XYZ file of N, CA, C and O in Angstrom:
328
model
N 79.679 17.607 33.420
C 78.362 17.800 33.957
C 77.905 19.239 33.749
O 76.730 19.469 33.526
N 78.846 20.162 33.837
C 78.518 21.572 33.680
C 78.013 21.860 32.269
O 77.105 22.657 32.078
N 78.557 21.216 31.259
C 78.129 21.400 29.884
C 76.731 20.840 29.645
O 75.942 21.391 28.896
N 76.419 19.716 30.302
C 75.089 19.111 30.166
C 74.052 20.034 30.789
O 72.970 20.258 30.237
N 74.363 20.572 31.955
C 73.444 21.480 32.632
C 73.210 22.741 31.811
O 72.083 23.214 31.691
N 74.274 23.246 31.203
C 74.163 24.452 30.384
C 73.319 24.168 29.140
O 72.462 24.962 28.762
N 73.511 23.028 28.501
C 72.736 22.681 27.310
C 71.266 22.471 27.665
O 70.367 22.892 26.934
N 71.038 21.820 28.801
C 69.668 21.573 29.235
C 68.953 22.879 29.571
O 67.798 23.092 29.174
N 69.637 23.782 30.256
C 69.007 25.054 30.619
C 68.763 25.920 29.379
O 67.741 26.601 29.281
N 69.660 25.878 28.410
C 69.460 26.637 27.170
C 68.282 26.062 26.383
O 67.488 26.794 25.800
N 68.156 24.741 26.368
C 67.041 24.093 25.685
C 65.708 24.457 26.332
O 64.723 24.746 25.653
N 65.665 24.433 27.665
C 64.452 24.826 28.379
C 64.119 26.291 28.144
O 62.952 26.649 27.948
N 65.122 27.128 28.161
C 64.914 28.553 27.928
C 64.386 28.794 26.520
O 63.431 29.556 26.327
N 64.947 28.132 25.541
C 64.472 28.284 24.164
C 63.040 27.774 24.027
O 62.204 28.375 23.345
N 62.735 26.665 24.698
C 61.377 26.123 24.661
C 60.376 27.067 25.291
O 59.270 27.275 24.772
N 60.731 27.660 26.417
C 59.839 28.610 27.089
C 59.611 29.854 26.238
O 58.498 30.375 26.163
N 60.668 30.331 25.597
C 60.525 31.498 24.725
C 59.614 31.174 23.548
O 58.742 31.961 23.180
N 59.781 29.985 22.977
C 58.954 29.566 21.855
C 57.484 29.454 22.272
O 56.577 29.923 21.576
N 57.233 28.838 23.424
C 55.851 28.677 23.908
C 55.227 30.034 24.203
O 54.079 30.300 23.838
N 55.983 30.919 24.841
C 55.456 32.239 25.174
C 55.166 33.034 23.912
O 54.150 33.712 23.814
N 56.004 32.939 22.925
C 55.812 33.681 21.685
C 54.611 33.155 20.913
O 53.852 33.922 20.325
N 54.412 31.854 20.942
C 53.288 31.300 20.188
C 51.961 31.528 20.899
O 50.913 31.599 20.262
N 51.969 31.664 22.197
C 50.731 31.870 22.945
C 50.345 33.339 23.050
O 49.194 33.652 23.334
N 51.259 34.242 22.860
C 50.953 35.649 23.063
C 50.207 36.270 21.886
O 49.571 37.292 22.033
N 50.268 35.646 20.731
C 49.584 36.198 19.566
C 48.127 35.785 19.580
O 47.794 34.620 19.747
N 47.243 36.760 19.404
C 45.819 36.465 19.345
C 45.440 36.151 17.908
O 45.879 36.837 16.982
N 44.638 35.133 17.710
C 44.211 34.837 16.348
C 43.284 35.943 15.850
O 42.601 36.594 16.637
N 43.277 36.189 14.559
C 42.404 37.236 14.046
C 40.942 36.859 14.281
O 40.555 35.703 14.150
N 40.168 37.849 14.664
C 38.759 37.572 14.935
C 38.022 37.332 13.626
O 38.254 38.017 12.631
N 37.152 36.344 13.620
C 36.417 36.052 12.387
C 35.433 37.169 12.080
O 34.852 37.775 12.985
N 35.272 37.440 10.810
C 34.338 38.475 10.403
C 32.922 37.930 10.510
O 32.668 36.790 10.125
N 32.019 38.718 11.042
C 30.652 38.222 11.184
C 30.006 38.000 9.826
O 30.124 38.815 8.924
N 29.360 36.870 9.689
C 28.701 36.517 8.436
C 27.197 36.741 8.555
O 26.396 35.957 8.076
N 26.833 37.811 9.237
C 25.421 38.099 9.447
C 24.889 38.872 8.251
O 25.367 39.948 7.925
N 23.931 38.284 7.601
C 23.261 38.946 6.492
C 21.823 39.171 6.941
O 21.059 38.224 7.112
N 21.496 40.416 7.171
C 20.176 40.741 7.681
C 19.362 41.364 6.560
O 19.569 42.510 6.199
N 18.463 40.587 5.989
C 17.644 41.078 4.894
C 16.256 41.487 5.352
O 15.426 41.864 4.536
N 15.991 41.391 6.615
C 14.668 41.704 7.135
C 14.457 43.194 7.341
O 15.341 44.021 7.150
N 13.260 43.504 7.733
C 12.901 44.898 7.993
C 13.458 45.348 9.347
O 13.441 44.586 10.315
N 13.885 46.585 9.423
C 14.418 47.074 10.704
C 13.361 47.099 11.813
O 13.672 46.902 12.978
N 12.105 47.334 11.457
C 11.063 47.436 12.474
C 10.682 46.085 13.082
O 9.987 46.047 14.092
N 11.148 44.986 12.502
C 10.816 43.675 13.066
C 12.003 43.005 13.737
O 11.905 41.842 14.135
N 13.102 43.694 13.910
C 14.298 43.099 14.531
C 14.048 42.674 15.970
O 14.582 41.675 16.424
N 13.253 43.429 16.692
C 13.032 43.107 18.103
C 12.259 41.806 18.286
O 12.296 41.209 19.355
N 11.584 41.330 17.257
C 10.818 40.093 17.355
C 11.735 38.893 17.544
O 11.334 37.897 18.142
N 12.963 38.997 17.104
C 13.903 37.891 17.272
C 14.189 37.614 18.745
O 14.701 36.556 19.093
N 13.839 38.536 19.621
C 14.026 38.316 21.057
C 13.096 37.227 21.577
O 13.248 36.772 22.708
N 12.142 36.790 20.760
C 11.256 35.696 21.171
C 12.039 34.413 21.391
O 11.525 33.485 22.025
N 13.263 34.345 20.906
C 14.121 33.182 21.155
C 14.316 32.962 22.654
O 14.412 31.818 23.111
N 14.353 34.041 23.415
C 14.627 33.929 24.843
C 13.476 33.299 25.611
O 13.669 32.848 26.736
N 12.282 33.246 25.039
C 11.155 32.625 25.738
C 10.724 31.320 25.068
O 9.641 30.816 25.335
N 11.558 30.803 24.192
C 11.321 29.482 23.644
C 10.730 29.432 22.250
O 10.442 28.358 21.751
N 10.510 30.565 21.612
C 9.985 30.574 20.255
C 11.125 30.755 19.263
O 12.198 31.220 19.619
N 10.876 30.430 18.020
C 11.869 30.637 16.972
C 11.688 32.064 16.444
O 10.905 32.315 15.535
N 12.409 32.997 17.031
C 12.253 34.409 16.696
C 12.596 34.717 15.253
O 11.963 35.565 14.633
N 13.588 34.049 14.693
C 13.967 34.307 13.302
C 12.860 33.882 12.350
O 12.581 34.568 11.375
N 12.237 32.751 12.637
C 11.153 32.273 11.779
C 9.935 33.201 11.885
O 9.297 33.519 10.883
N 9.625 33.623 13.099
C 8.504 34.550 13.286
C 8.771 35.857 12.543
O 7.902 36.395 11.861
N 9.995 36.364 12.667
C 10.342 37.606 11.983
C 10.240 37.437 10.471
O 9.733 38.309 9.773
N 10.708 36.310 9.965
C 10.671 36.050 8.524
C 9.220 36.046 8.033
O 8.895 36.655 7.005
N 8.338 35.388 8.762
C 6.926 35.334 8.371
C 6.286 36.713 8.446
O 5.493 37.091 7.568
N 6.606 37.471 9.475
C 6.047 38.816 9.603
C 6.560 39.728 8.496
O 5.798 40.523 7.932
N 7.834 39.602 8.155
C 8.384 40.394 7.052
C 7.662 40.080 5.745
O 7.341 40.989 4.970
N 7.391 38.806 5.501
C 6.673 38.424 4.286
C 5.261 39.005 4.289
O 4.781 39.496 3.260
N 4.603 38.972 5.435
C 3.245 39.518 5.525
C 3.254 41.026 5.308
O 2.383 41.569 4.603
N 4.218 41.714 5.888
C 4.309 43.170 5.703
C 4.644 43.523 4.258
O 4.118 44.505 3.713
N 5.507 42.735 3.630
C 5.833 42.969 2.220
C 4.600 42.770 1.336
O 4.352 43.551 0.415
N 3.818 41.732 1.623
C 2.591 41.498 0.861
C 1.602 42.638 1.077
O 0.942 43.091 0.130
N 1.507 43.133 2.305
C 0.618 44.262 2.606
C 1.071 45.511 1.863
O 0.235 46.251 1.311
N 2.360 45.759 1.825
C 2.882 46.920 1.099
C 2.589 46.811 -0.392
O 2.229 47.806 -1.042
N 2.729 45.603 -0.945
C 2.451 45.404 -2.365
C 0.969 45.654 -2.662
O 0.628 46.292 -3.666
N 0.090 45.185 -1.785
C -1.349 45.412 -1.962
C -1.671 46.896 -1.874
O -2.447 47.427 -2.686
N -1.080 47.580 -0.914
C -1.313 49.025 -0.778
C -0.831 49.785 -2.010
O -1.481 50.727 -2.466
N 0.313 49.363 -2.552
C 0.847 50.019 -3.753
C -0.095 49.814 -4.936
O -0.357 50.751 -5.704
N -0.627 48.606 -5.077
C -1.568 48.341 -6.155
C -2.842 49.168 -5.995
O -3.377 49.691 -6.984
N -3.296 49.302 -4.771
C -4.528 50.083 -4.530
C -4.290 51.558 -4.814
O -5.165 52.245 -5.380
N -3.119 52.078 -4.461
C -2.802 53.478 -4.752
C -2.705 53.707 -6.263
O -3.182 54.732 -6.760
N -2.095 52.767 -6.976
C -1.986 52.915 -8.433
C -3.368 52.860 -9.072
O -3.639 53.610 -10.002
N -4.246 52.020 -8.573
C -5.601 51.935 -9.114
C -6.390 53.204 -8.823
O -7.188 53.672 -9.641
N -6.146 53.802 -7.653
C -6.865 55.016 -7.293
C -6.377 56.215 -8.086
O -7.140 57.147 -8.332
N -5.128 56.204 -8.517
C -4.564 57.330 -9.251
C -4.895 57.277 -10.738
O -4.647 58.229 -11.467
N -5.464 56.211 -11.205
C -5.768 56.097 -12.644
C -7.114 56.662 -12.963
O -8.063 56.776 -12.439
């Protein structure tokens, strides 16, 4: 009986050590896959998500409008310099 108890306690001890060792390691944190191609001045518009709007879509549309405005201004400056 003493040998059975010793084998059982060693098995439990080995199991506990294995469980503790496998649980103590933290998995590596995933790298953020955030690709932000928008303008820095329109980042705060994404906060519209908190009030029920699609902030990313609004920001995307505003970025496109600002880019179009910049292109028009550049064309007007080039025309004025000629």
